[in-house]
Structure formats: C-alpha cells, structure tokens
CSV table of C-alpha atoms and ligand atoms in Angstrom, one decimal:
chain,number,residue,atom,x,y,z
A,15,MET,CA,2.5,9.2,-26.1
A,16,ASP,CA,-0.5,10.4,-24.0
A,17,ALA,CA,0.0,13.4,-21.3
A,18,PHE,CA,-2.1,14.7,-18.7
A,19,GLU,CA,-2.5,18.4,-18.9
A,20,ILE,CA,-3.7,19.7,-15.4
A,21,ARG,CA,-4.7,23.2,-14.5
A,22,GLY,CA,-4.2,23.5,-10.7
A,23,GLY,CA,-5.1,25.1,-7.8
A,24,ARG,CA,-8.6,23.6,-7.5
A,25,PRO,CA,-9.5,21.8,-4.4
A,26,LEU,CA,-10.7,18.3,-4.9
A,27,ARG,CA,-14.1,18.2,-3.4
A,28,GLY,CA,-17.0,15.3,-3.2
A,29,GLU,CA,-17.2,11.6,-2.9
A,30,THR,CA,-15.6,8.7,-4.5
A,31,ARG,CA,-15.3,4.9,-4.4
A,32,VAL,CA,-12.2,2.8,-4.4
A,33,TYR,CA,-11.9,-0.5,-6.5
A,34,GLY,CA,-10.1,-3.6,-5.7
A,35,ALA,CA,-6.2,-3.7,-5.0
A,36,LYS,CA,-4.0,-4.5,-7.9
A,37,ASN,CA,-1.5,-6.2,-5.4
A,38,ALA,CA,-3.9,-8.4,-4.1
A,39,ALA,CA,-5.4,-9.2,-7.7
A,40,LEU,CA,-2.3,-10.1,-9.1
A,41,PRO,CA,-1.0,-13.0,-7.0
A,42,ILE,CA,-4.3,-14.3,-6.4
A,43,LEU,CA,-4.8,-14.3,-10.1
A,44,ALA,CA,-1.5,-16.2,-10.5
A,45,ALA,CA,-2.7,-18.4,-7.6
A,46,THR,CA,-5.7,-19.8,-9.8
A,47,VAL,CA,-3.4,-21.7,-11.6
A,48,MET,CA,-3.0,-24.1,-8.6
A,49,ALA,CA,-6.7,-24.7,-8.3
A,50,GLU,CA,-8.3,-27.7,-10.3
A,51,GLU,CA,-11.5,-25.9,-11.0
A,52,THR,CA,-12.6,-22.9,-12.0
A,53,CYS,CA,-12.0,-19.8,-9.7
A,54,VAL,CA,-14.1,-16.4,-10.2
A,55,ILE,CA,-12.4,-13.3,-8.6
A,56,GLU,CA,-14.1,-10.4,-8.3
A,57,GLY,CA,-13.3,-6.7,-7.8
A,58,VAL,CA,-10.6,-6.7,-10.3
A,59,PRO,CA,-9.2,-3.2,-11.5
A,60,GLU,CA,-9.1,-2.6,-15.1
A,61,LEU,CA,-5.2,-2.1,-15.3
A,62,GLU,CA,-2.2,-2.8,-17.7
A,63,ASP,CA,-0.4,-5.2,-15.1
A,64,VAL,CA,-3.7,-7.3,-14.6
A,65,ARG,CA,-4.1,-7.5,-18.4
A,66,VAL,CA,-0.7,-8.8,-18.7
A,67,MET,CA,-1.3,-11.4,-15.9
A,68,THR,CA,-4.5,-12.4,-18.0
A,69,ASP,CA,-2.5,-12.5,-21.0
A,70,ILE,CA,0.1,-14.9,-19.5
A,71,LEU,CA,-2.5,-17.2,-18.0
A,72,ARG,CA,-4.1,-17.7,-21.6
A,73,SER,CA,-0.7,-17.9,-23.0
A,74,LEU,CA,-0.3,-21.3,-20.4
A,75,GLY,CA,-3.7,-22.6,-21.8
A,76,ALA,CA,-5.9,-21.0,-19.2
A,77,ARG,CA,-9.5,-20.0,-20.4
A,78,VAL,CA,-9.9,-16.3,-19.0
A,79,GLU,CA,-13.0,-14.2,-19.1
A,80,ARG,CA,-13.6,-10.7,-17.8
A,81,ASP,CA,-16.9,-9.4,-17.2
A,82,GLY,CA,-16.8,-6.4,-15.4
A,83,ASP,CA,-14.8,-6.5,-12.5
A,84,ARG,CA,-15.2,-10.1,-12.4
A,85,ILE,CA,-12.5,-12.7,-13.8
A,86,THR,CA,-13.3,-16.1,-14.2
A,87,VAL,CA,-10.0,-18.4,-14.7
A,88,ASP,CA,-10.7,-21.7,-15.9
A,89,PRO,CA,-7.0,-23.7,-15.2
A,90,ARG,CA,-7.9,-27.2,-16.5
A,91,ALA,CA,-6.6,-26.8,-19.6
A,92,ILE,CA,-3.0,-25.6,-19.0
A,93,ALA,CA,-0.7,-27.1,-21.3
A,94,HIS,CA,2.7,-25.9,-20.3
A,95,THR,CA,4.8,-23.9,-17.9
A,96,ASN,CA,6.9,-21.8,-19.5
A,97,VAL,CA,5.8,-17.9,-18.9
A,98,PRO,CA,6.7,-16.0,-22.3
A,99,SER,CA,9.7,-13.9,-21.7
A,100,ASP,CA,7.9,-10.9,-23.7
A,101,LEU,CA,5.3,-10.9,-21.2
A,102,MET,CA,7.2,-11.4,-18.4
A,103,LYS,CA,9.7,-8.6,-19.3
A,104,LYS,CA,6.1,-6.3,-19.2
A,105,MET,CA,5.6,-6.8,-15.5
A,106,ARG,CA,7.8,-7.8,-12.4
A,107,SER,CA,4.7,-9.4,-10.8
A,108,SER,CA,5.1,-12.2,-13.4
A,109,ILE,CA,7.5,-13.8,-10.9
A,110,PHE,CA,4.3,-14.7,-8.9
A,111,LEU,CA,3.9,-17.4,-11.4
A,112,MET,CA,6.8,-19.4,-9.9
A,113,GLY,CA,5.7,-20.7,-6.7
A,114,PRO,CA,2.1,-21.8,-8.2
A,115,LEU,CA,3.3,-23.6,-11.6
A,116,LEU,CA,6.0,-25.3,-9.2
A,117,ALA,CA,3.7,-26.5,-7.0
A,118,ARG,CA,1.2,-27.6,-9.3
A,119,PHE,CA,3.1,-29.0,-12.2
A,120,GLY,CA,6.4,-29.7,-10.7
A,121,GLU,CA,8.4,-27.1,-13.1
A,122,VAL,CA,8.4,-23.8,-14.3
A,123,CYS,CA,10.6,-21.5,-16.5
A,124,VAL,CA,10.5,-18.0,-16.4
A,125,SER,CA,13.0,-15.2,-17.8
A,126,LYS,CA,14.8,-13.4,-14.9
A,127,PRO,CA,13.2,-10.1,-14.1
A,128,GLY,CA,15.5,-7.0,-14.4
A,129,GLY,CA,16.2,-4.0,-12.1
A,130,CYS,CA,13.8,-1.4,-12.3
A,131,VAL,CA,13.8,2.7,-11.6
A,132,ILE,CA,13.1,2.1,-8.1
A,133,GLY,CA,15.8,-0.4,-7.2
A,134,GLN,CA,17.5,-3.4,-8.0
A,135,ARG,CA,14.7,-5.8,-7.1
A,136,PRO,CA,16.3,-9.1,-6.7
A,137,ILE,CA,14.6,-12.1,-6.2
A,138,ASP,CA,17.0,-14.1,-4.4
A,139,TYR,CA,14.8,-14.8,-1.1
A,140,HIS,CA,12.1,-16.3,-3.7
A,141,LEU,CA,14.8,-18.8,-5.3
A,142,ARG,CA,16.5,-19.5,-1.6
A,143,GLY,CA,12.9,-20.4,-0.3
A,144,MET,CA,12.1,-22.4,-3.4
A,145,ARG,CA,15.5,-24.5,-3.0
A,146,LEU,CA,14.6,-24.8,0.7
A,147,LEU,CA,11.2,-26.3,-0.4
A,148,GLY,CA,13.1,-28.8,-2.6
A,149,ALA,CA,13.1,-27.4,-6.1
A,150,ALA,CA,16.2,-27.7,-8.0
A,151,ILE,CA,17.0,-24.1,-10.0
A,152,GLU,CA,19.0,-23.4,-12.9
A,153,GLU,CA,19.6,-20.1,-13.9
A,154,ARG,CA,21.3,-19.6,-17.5
A,155,HIS,CA,21.2,-17.1,-20.1
A,156,GLY,CA,18.6,-15.1,-18.4
A,157,PHE,CA,16.0,-17.9,-17.6
A,158,ILE,CA,15.3,-19.4,-14.7
A,159,ARG,CA,14.2,-23.1,-14.7
A,160,CYS,CA,12.7,-24.9,-11.6
A,161,LEU,CA,12.1,-28.4,-11.3
A,162,SER,CA,10.9,-30.5,-8.6
A,163,GLY,CA,8.9,-33.9,-8.5
A,164,ARG,CA,7.2,-32.6,-5.5
A,165,LEU,CA,8.0,-29.6,-2.9
A,166,TYR,CA,8.3,-30.6,0.9
A,167,GLY,CA,7.5,-28.3,4.1
A,168,ALA,CA,10.7,-26.4,5.3
A,169,SER,CA,11.6,-23.9,7.6
A,170,ILE,CA,12.2,-20.6,6.0
A,171,THR,CA,13.6,-17.1,7.6
A,172,LEU,CA,13.2,-14.5,5.4
A,173,ASP,CA,16.2,-11.7,5.6
A,174,PHE,CA,13.6,-9.2,5.3
A,175,PRO,CA,9.8,-9.1,5.1
A,176,SER,CA,9.6,-9.1,1.3
A,177,VAL,CA,5.8,-9.0,0.1
A,178,GLY,CA,6.6,-10.8,-3.3
A,179,ALA,CA,8.7,-13.7,-1.6
A,180,THR,CA,6.0,-14.3,1.1
A,181,GLU,CA,3.3,-14.8,-1.2
A,182,ASN,CA,5.5,-16.6,-3.7
A,183,LEU,CA,6.3,-19.0,-0.9
A,184,ILE,CA,2.9,-19.1,0.7
A,185,MET,CA,1.5,-20.4,-2.8
A,186,ALA,CA,4.4,-22.9,-3.2
A,187,ALA,CA,4.1,-24.3,0.4
A,188,ALA,CA,0.1,-24.7,0.0
A,189,LEU,CA,0.7,-27.7,-2.3
A,190,ALA,CA,3.9,-29.1,-0.8
A,191,ASP,CA,4.1,-32.2,1.2
A,192,GLY,CA,4.3,-31.1,5.0
A,193,VAL,CA,4.6,-28.2,7.0
A,194,THR,CA,6.1,-25.1,6.1
A,195,VAL,CA,6.8,-22.5,8.7
A,196,LEU,CA,7.6,-19.0,7.3
A,197,GLU,CA,9.4,-16.6,9.9
A,198,ASN,CA,10.1,-12.5,9.2
A,199,ALA,CA,7.1,-13.0,6.7
A,200,ALA,CA,5.8,-9.8,5.1
A,201,ARG,CA,2.1,-8.7,6.8
A,202,GLU,CA,0.8,-6.7,4.3
A,203,PRO,CA,-2.9,-7.2,4.1
A,204,GLU,CA,-2.6,-8.3,0.3
A,205,ILE,CA,-0.8,-11.3,1.9
A,206,VAL,CA,-3.8,-11.8,4.1
A,207,ASP,CA,-6.1,-11.6,1.0
A,208,LEU,CA,-4.0,-14.1,-1.0
A,209,ALA,CA,-4.2,-16.7,2.2
A,210,ASN,CA,-7.8,-16.0,2.7
A,211,PHE,CA,-8.3,-16.7,-1.2
A,212,LEU,CA,-6.2,-19.8,-1.1
A,213,SER,CA,-8.0,-21.2,2.4
A,214,ARG,CA,-11.4,-20.8,0.4
A,215,CYS,CA,-9.9,-23.1,-2.2
A,216,GLY,CA,-9.0,-25.7,0.4
A,217,ALA,CA,-5.5,-24.5,1.5
A,218,GLU,CA,-4.2,-24.6,5.0
A,219,ILE,CA,-2.8,-21.5,6.2
A,220,GLU,CA,-2.2,-19.9,9.6
A,221,GLY,CA,-1.2,-16.6,10.7
A,222,ALA,CA,-1.2,-14.9,7.6
A,223,GLY,CA,-0.8,-11.0,8.7
A,224,GLU,CA,1.6,-12.2,11.2
A,225,SER,CA,5.4,-12.5,11.0
A,226,ARG,CA,5.1,-16.6,11.3
A,227,ILE,CA,3.1,-18.2,8.9
A,228,VAL,CA,2.3,-22.1,9.1
A,229,ILE,CA,1.5,-23.6,6.0
A,230,ARG,CA,0.0,-27.3,6.1
A,231,GLY,CA,0.4,-28.6,2.5
A,232,VAL,CA,-2.6,-30.2,0.9
A,233,HIS,CA,-3.2,-32.4,-2.2
A,234,HIS,CA,-5.7,-30.2,-4.1
A,235,LEU,CA,-7.2,-27.1,-4.3
A,236,HIS,CA,-10.6,-26.5,-5.7
A,237,GLY,CA,-12.4,-23.7,-7.2
A,238,CYS,CA,-14.4,-20.6,-5.5
A,239,VAL,CA,-15.7,-17.1,-6.1
A,240,TYR,CA,-13.5,-14.4,-4.3
A,241,ARG,CA,-13.8,-10.7,-3.8
A,242,ILE,CA,-10.3,-9.1,-3.6
A,243,ILE,CA,-10.0,-6.2,-1.1
A,244,PRO,CA,-9.8,-2.5,-1.6
A,245,ASP,CA,-6.9,-0.8,-3.1
A,246,ARG,CA,-5.3,1.0,0.0
A,247,ILE,CA,-2.8,2.8,-1.9
A,248,VAL,CA,-5.3,4.2,-4.6
A,249,ALA,CA,-7.3,5.2,-1.4
A,250,GLY,CA,-4.2,6.7,-0.1
A,251,THR,CA,-3.3,8.8,-3.0
A,252,ILE,CA,-6.8,10.3,-3.2
A,253,LEU,CA,-6.8,11.3,0.6
A,254,ILE,CA,-3.3,12.7,-0.2
A,255,ALA,CA,-4.4,14.9,-3.1
A,256,ALA,CA,-7.5,16.0,-1.4
A,257,ALA,CA,-5.7,17.2,1.6
A,258,ALA,CA,-2.7,18.7,-0.6
A,259,THR,CA,-5.3,20.7,-2.6
A,260,ARG,CA,-6.9,22.0,0.5
A,261,GLY,CA,-10.0,20.4,-0.2
A,262,GLY,CA,-12.4,17.6,1.3
A,263,VAL,CA,-13.0,14.1,0.2
A,264,THR,CA,-14.9,11.2,1.1
A,265,VAL,CA,-13.7,7.8,0.2
A,266,SER,CA,-16.0,5.0,0.6
A,267,GLY,CA,-15.4,1.0,-0.1
A,268,VAL,CA,-11.9,1.2,1.8
A,269,ARG,CA,-10.8,-0.9,5.0
A,270,PRO,CA,-9.7,2.2,7.3
A,271,ASP,CA,-7.7,-0.1,9.4
A,272,HIS,CA,-5.3,-1.0,6.3
A,273,LEU,CA,-4.5,2.9,6.3
A,274,ASN,CA,-3.5,3.5,9.8
A,275,ALA,CA,-0.1,4.8,9.1
A,276,LEU,CA,-1.2,7.4,6.4
A,277,LEU,CA,-4.2,8.5,8.6
A,278,GLY,CA,-1.9,9.1,11.6
A,279,LYS,CA,0.6,11.0,9.5
A,280,LEU,CA,-2.4,13.1,8.1
A,281,ARG,CA,-3.7,13.8,11.4
A,282,ASP,CA,-0.3,14.9,12.7
A,283,ALA,CA,0.0,17.2,9.9
A,284,GLY,CA,-3.3,18.9,11.2
A,285,VAL,CA,-5.5,17.4,8.3
A,286,ARG,CA,-9.0,16.6,10.1
A,287,VAL,CA,-9.7,12.8,9.2
A,288,GLU,CA,-12.9,11.1,10.3
A,289,SER,CA,-13.2,7.2,9.3
A,290,GLU,CA,-16.1,5.2,10.2
A,291,ARG,CA,-17.0,1.1,8.8
A,292,ASP,CA,-15.7,1.7,5.1
A,293,ILE,CA,-15.6,5.1,4.7
A,294,ILE,CA,-12.8,7.8,5.4
A,295,SER,CA,-13.2,11.6,5.1
A,296,VAL,CA,-10.4,14.3,5.0
A,297,GLU,CA,-10.8,18.0,5.1
A,298,CYS,CA,-8.1,20.4,5.3
A,299,PRO,CA,-9.1,24.1,4.0
A,300,ASP,CA,-6.2,25.9,5.7
A,301,GLY,CA,-3.1,24.1,4.9
A,302,TYR,CA,-0.9,21.7,7.2
A,303,ARG,CA,2.3,21.2,8.7
A,304,ALA,CA,5.3,19.4,7.7
A,305,VAL,CA,5.4,15.9,9.1
A,306,ASP,CA,8.5,13.1,9.3
A,307,VAL,CA,8.3,9.6,7.5
A,308,ARG,CA,10.0,6.7,7.6
A,309,THR,CA,8.8,4.0,5.4
A,310,ALA,CA,8.7,0.3,6.6
A,311,PRO,CA,7.0,-2.6,5.9
A,312,TYR,CA,3.4,-3.1,6.9
A,313,PRO,CA,2.0,-1.9,9.4
A,314,GLY,CA,4.7,0.9,9.0
A,315,PHE,CA,4.3,3.8,6.3
A,316,PRO,CA,4.1,2.0,2.7
A,317,THR,CA,6.9,2.9,0.6
A,318,ASP,CA,4.1,3.2,-2.1
A,319,LEU,CA,2.5,6.4,-0.7
A,320,GLN,CA,6.3,8.0,-0.1
A,321,ALA,CA,6.0,9.8,-3.3
A,322,PRO,CA,2.6,10.9,-2.9
A,323,LEU,CA,2.9,12.1,0.4
A,324,MET,CA,6.0,14.0,-0.7
A,325,ALA,CA,4.2,15.9,-3.1
A,326,MET,CA,1.9,17.1,-0.4
A,327,MET,CA,5.0,18.0,1.6
A,328,THR,CA,6.5,20.5,-0.8
A,329,THR,CA,4.1,23.3,0.1
A,330,ALA,CA,3.5,22.3,3.9
A,331,GLU,CA,4.3,24.6,6.8
A,332,GLY,CA,7.9,23.7,7.7
A,333,THR,CA,10.5,21.2,6.9
A,334,SER,CA,9.9,17.4,6.5
A,335,VAL,CA,12.2,14.6,6.3
A,336,ILE,CA,11.2,11.7,4.5
A,337,ARG,CA,13.3,8.5,5.0
A,338,GLU,CA,12.9,5.6,2.5
A,339,ASN,CA,13.9,2.3,4.0
A,340,VAL,CA,12.1,-0.3,1.7
A,341,PHE,CA,13.6,0.5,-1.8
A,342,GLU,CA,17.2,1.9,-2.1
A,343,ALA,CA,16.3,4.3,-5.1
A,344,ARG,CA,12.8,5.5,-4.7
A,345,PHE,CA,13.5,9.2,-5.2
A,346,LYS,CA,13.5,9.5,-8.9
A,347,HIS,CA,10.5,11.7,-8.8
A,348,VAL,CA,12.4,14.5,-6.8
A,349,ASN,CA,13.9,15.9,-9.9
A,350,GLU,CA,10.6,16.4,-11.5
A,351,LEU,CA,9.2,18.0,-8.4
A,352,LEU,CA,12.1,20.6,-8.5
A,353,ARG,CA,11.0,21.3,-11.8
A,354,MET,CA,7.7,22.6,-10.2
A,355,GLY,CA,9.5,24.5,-7.7
A,356,ALA,CA,9.8,22.3,-4.6
A,357,ASP,CA,12.7,22.7,-2.4
A,358,ILE,CA,14.1,19.3,-1.8
A,359,THR,CA,17.6,17.8,-1.2
A,360,VAL,CA,18.3,13.9,-1.1
A,361,ASP,CA,20.7,12.6,1.0
A,362,LEU,CA,21.2,9.0,0.2
A,363,ARG,CA,17.9,7.5,1.5
A,364,ALA,CA,16.3,10.5,3.1
A,365,ALA,CA,14.8,13.4,1.3
A,366,VAL,CA,14.6,16.6,3.2
A,367,VAL,CA,11.6,18.9,1.8
A,368,ARG,CA,11.5,22.3,2.7
A,369,GLY,CA,7.7,23.6,2.2
A,370,VAL,CA,7.4,26.3,-0.2
A,371,PRO,CA,4.1,28.7,-0.4
A,372,ARG,CA,3.3,27.3,-4.1
A,373,LEU,CA,4.3,25.2,-6.7
A,374,SER,CA,4.4,26.4,-10.5
A,375,GLY,CA,2.9,24.3,-13.4
A,376,ALA,CA,5.5,22.5,-15.7
A,377,ALA,CA,6.3,20.0,-18.0
A,378,VAL,CA,7.3,16.7,-16.0
A,379,GLU,CA,7.7,13.0,-17.0
A,380,CYS,CA,6.7,10.1,-14.7
A,381,THR,CA,9.6,8.1,-13.9
A,382,ASP,CA,7.5,5.2,-12.3
A,383,LEU,CA,4.3,4.5,-11.1
A,384,ARG,CA,3.9,5.9,-7.6
A,385,GLY,CA,6.3,9.0,-8.6
A,386,GLY,CA,3.7,9.6,-11.4
A,387,ALA,CA,0.9,10.0,-8.9
A,388,ALA,CA,3.1,12.3,-7.2
A,389,LEU,CA,3.2,14.3,-10.1
A,390,VAL,CA,-0.2,14.2,-10.7
A,391,ILE,CA,-1.1,15.4,-7.1
A,392,ALA,CA,1.7,18.2,-7.7
A,393,GLY,CA,0.1,19.4,-10.7
A,394,LEU,CA,-3.3,19.7,-8.9
A,395,MET,CA,-1.5,21.7,-6.3
A,396,ALA,CA,0.4,23.9,-8.6
A,397,GLU,CA,-0.5,27.4,-9.8
A,398,GLY,CA,-0.6,27.3,-14.1
A,399,VAL,CA,-0.6,24.3,-16.1
A,400,THR,CA,1.2,21.0,-15.5
A,401,ARG,CA,2.0,18.5,-18.6
A,402,VAL,CA,2.3,15.0,-17.3
A,403,GLU,CA,4.0,12.8,-19.7
A,404,GLY,CA,4.9,8.8,-19.3
A,405,LEU,CA,1.2,8.0,-18.4
A,406,HIS,CA,2.0,4.3,-19.1
A,407,HIS,CA,3.6,4.3,-15.8
A,408,ILE,CA,0.5,5.9,-14.1
A,409,ASP,CA,-1.9,3.3,-16.2
A,410,ARG,CA,-0.3,0.3,-14.4
A,411,GLY,CA,-1.9,0.9,-11.0
A,412,TYR,CA,-4.5,3.7,-11.2
A,413,GLN,CA,-7.6,3.1,-13.3
A,414,GLN,CA,-8.8,6.0,-15.2
A,415,VAL,CA,-7.3,8.3,-12.8
A,416,ASP,CA,-8.2,11.4,-14.7
A,417,VAL,CA,-11.9,10.6,-14.7
A,418,TYR,CA,-11.9,10.0,-11.0
A,419,LEU,CA,-10.3,13.3,-10.2
A,420,ARG,CA,-12.4,15.5,-12.6
A,421,ASP,CA,-15.6,13.9,-10.8
A,422,LEU,CA,-13.7,15.5,-7.6
A,423,GLY,CA,-13.6,18.6,-9.4
A,424,ALA,CA,-10.0,18.8,-10.9
A,425,ASP,CA,-9.3,20.0,-14.2
A,426,ILE,CA,-7.4,17.2,-15.6
A,427,VAL,CA,-7.4,16.0,-19.2
A,428,ARG,CA,-5.7,13.2,-21.3
A,429,LEU,CA,-4.1,14.3,-24.3
A,430,ARG,CA,-4.3,11.2,-26.4
A,431,GLY,CA,-1.0,10.3,-28.6
A,432,GLY,CA,0.0,14.1,-29.0
A,433,PRO,CA,3.7,15.4,-29.6
A,434,SER,CA,5.5,16.2,-26.6
A,435,ALA,CA,5.1,19.5,-25.3
B,49,UD1,C1,5.5,-5.1,-3.3
B,49,UD1,C2,4.5,-4.2,-4.2
B,49,UD1,C3,4.9,-3.1,-4.4
B,49,UD1,C4,5.4,-2.4,-3.0
B,49,UD1,C5,6.4,-3.7,-2.2
B,49,UD1,C6,6.8,-3.0,-0.7
B,49,UD1,C7,3.3,-6.0,-5.6
B,49,UD1,C8,2.8,-6.3,-6.8
B,49,UD1,N1,4.0,-4.9,-5.4
B,49,UD1,O1,6.6,-5.5,-4.5
B,49,UD1,O2,3.7,-1.9,-4.8
B,49,UD1,O3,6.2,-1.2,-3.3
B,49,UD1,O4,5.7,-4.8,-2.1
B,49,UD1,O5,5.9,-2.8,-0.3
B,49,UD1,O6,2.7,-6.2,-4.5
B,49,UD1,N2,14.3,-7.9,-1.9
B,49,UD1,C9,15.2,-8.7,-2.0
B,49,UD1,N3,15.5,-9.8,-2.6
B,49,UD1,C10,13.9,-10.5,-2.8
B,49,UD1,C11,12.8,-10.1,-2.9
B,49,UD1,C12,12.8,-8.6,-2.5
B,49,UD1,O7,16.4,-8.1,-1.7
B,49,UD1,O8,14.2,-11.6,-3.4
B,49,UD1,C13,14.2,-6.5,-1.4
B,49,UD1,C14,13.8,-5.5,-2.6
B,49,UD1,O9,14.8,-5.1,-3.3
B,49,UD1,C15,13.3,-4.5,-1.7
B,49,UD1,C16,12.6,-5.2,-0.4
B,49,UD1,O10,13.1,-6.6,-0.4
B,49,UD1,O11,14.1,-3.6,-1.3
B,49,UD1,C17,11.1,-5.2,-0.5
B,49,UD1,O12,10.7,-5.8,-1.7
B,49,UD1,P1,9.3,-6.8,-1.8
B,49,UD1,O13,8.6,-6.5,-0.6
B,49,UD1,O14,9.7,-8.0,-2.1
B,49,UD1,O15,8.6,-5.8,-2.6
B,49,UD1,P2,7.6,-6.5,-4.1
B,49,UD1,O16,7.1,-7.6,-3.4
B,49,UD1,O17,8.5,-6.4,-5.2
C-alpha cells in the first residue's frame, strides 16, 4: 500500500495551475452516451474515478481514447445498457449512467450503490425523478432495472438540492418528449457545466445554476468539443494548505467566482486573499483566527472543503465551530487529526475545534477522499514526520498531489507499496 511521508513545518510558496474538475468530468463523460456522434472532452484530469468511468463506457461498447487531457468518446457502437457491477462498485458516480442510458436507449440496468464512509448516500431522489419521467423501475437482488419506451417531460421537485440527482434528471429529461421543470435543483458550477455541454450538443436547457431548471426535450444530440471547468475543490484545497502552512501561493486557471464562500472565510480568518480574472493568491505569514463554518449546497460553503478547512483550523487562534449540513457522517477524519495533537470534539453534526499551537507528526490513515486531503494538509502543518496511508482515497480526486505540493516547496514523498509503519 502506498503512503505519503511528509516532513512538515515548511510554508507552501510559489505558483501552480489547476486542472479540470472531476465532478464536472464524470457526469459529462456519462452524458456522451446520449450523443449520436463523437464528443471530445478537454481538460479531463487523470484520476482513478475518471479511469473507472472510461472503463464503463468501453464496457458498454463505446470507443474511448485519451490523449493528454483530452478524451474522445465515440458512442455509436454502444451495444448494451448493463453497467458492469464490478465497475459500478468501484465508483458511486457510475449512477450517472442511469439517466443518459435510459433516455437514449429506453433501458438501463445498474447495481445499487451502497452507503459509504461519509453517509448512507441513498439514490431515492434519482429514482423518484426517473419514475416521474415515466420509467418503470424494478429493484431486485441488488440491481436496479429501469425501462421506458420513451421518457416524458414532468414537473419534479427535489426534497433537497442533490447534485447527482439534478445532473441525472437533466440528462434524462434532455431526450424526453416535452418539457421538464426541475424545482429545488442544485446550483453547483458543475451542473452549469453539464448543461453547457449538453446545450453544445443540441439540448435545450434553461436556468442551470438556478433552483428552477427548464429542460425542453429534443430527439437527437450531436457531438461537440467541450472544455470542462477548473476544479474548484482542488484549487480550494491548495489555497487552504498555503494559508495553513503560513505560506503564500498563487493558483491560476481557476474561476474565483466559484470559490466565493471559501475566499470569504479565509478573509474572515485574516488571510490576505487577492483574485483577478483566473488567478487567486493567498498570503498568510503571521497565522490566522478561528472562523465558524456551516456547509451548505452551492453557493454555500462546500462540504468537500469542510475537512481541509478543519485541518487548517486546528492551529488557528481561538475556537471554530464547523457544522456539516450536507452529509450525516462526514467527520471521520477527526480521529486522525486527534492523533496529531488537534483538540476537536464532535457533537452530532458539529465539530468544535480549539486551536492548539502546533500539530505533531503521526501515522494516520485516510478515511475518505476529502478527509485524506485534510490529513495531508495537517502533515504539512505538523512538526516532525507524518505518514499518511490509504492513498487510494486521495488518488480518486487529486492528480499527483505530491508532485504539485513538492513544486510548492513541500517535503512530501510517495512510498510505493511498502509495509505499514
Ligand atoms: C456530489 C459530489 C460530491 C459532493 C456532493 C455535495 C460528484 C461526483 N460528487 O455528490 O463531491 O460532496 O455532491 O456537494 O459530483 N441524497 C438523498 N437522496 C438522493 C440523493 C442525495 O438523500 O437520491 C442526500 C445525500 O445522502 C446527501 C445530500 O442529499 O446527504 C447531498 O447529496 P448529493 O448532492 O446528491 O451528493 P452527490 O451528488 O452524491
């Protein structure tokens, strides 16, 4: 099992560039099966989750080629609509194939995704929406089989603005007969990106990025060339790491408007933040104050940056209350931060983080993707050596994070396949 060995205490300094967003790439790659021509997606990060998605597309019969950050998908040879359960189990986002395959081919069979470490993660909103669009759904022996001659536009109100359900339903409705109105939709930038991609292929979607999205179904989608948006969560993680190590970093290739909630919190904490066009800089040589955070659907503070921000808050001046409102069990990283000397208590959905003068290096284990990023940040902040195990979680969402951090002056190495410390 790979591990990172981090010698902490060095401020991150320098300039870096972010790559395309995993959470935009995954639904957009899934949506390519709806087109009747080749699609070229640019800016796609090299990540394990993306590899699983392209493996799924190939298993369905699509021709998929990667050349650098560009992936070409030719969906014309898709021969069946059963998503292989071994690949489905590797990545929850394979549920994104449900809407596109159902809309394009009138049927789909996927295995039911299980819960995961950050919560139950049910898919009831996805299924209810598909039923309202006219699909017959049978759940048996861990499989979900959806059938529809055609899908028909419907009025759908989500109980909670779920990102995945909004995306799945936009895709299904794009090829349905008639108009679909989606209320209480999620507003994340990745949803706007998916809608822009589909529109480039000929779909008619209005209101993406707002709570009410109107989709006029069309009969065909053609191919296109599309560049996905920069990864706001990767950019946010680097900015937090820079501030937490009392450093100064400039990140380019970003959309500052996608990171308003984080930048506001960093400023409240006393971090100097500057942004213009596609560049954000932070500078924080003298430490920072504790801030309170509540995660919320976009444009609120992103749940995916909750763990990284918590790592930063462990050595803030004062006490920070961090409330998780999106996932019910997203505090698994707390135990590992405690091993490094943090002072945190968790009461249901709130973590109280009392700032300590410094963290100390320890052997810790990633529990999930963003929790893993938090441990890397904590390792960079800590005195002494931190060994972070369970890197497969981090590799799902951060492309060669050790190389990026080394370029910014971090002392971090990947130990390949060695025995546990
Ligand atoms: C996406 C992101 C993930 C991010 C999350 C919230 C991708 C690939 N992943 O995940 O990084 O943390 O948005 O911003 O884009 N829920 C239900 N029933 C459903 C669907 C969701 O109860 O049918 C609940 C979930 O359990 C959770 C909340 O709604 O408590 C939000 O989940 P959702 O927005 O759907 O997250 P994902 O799309 O899975």
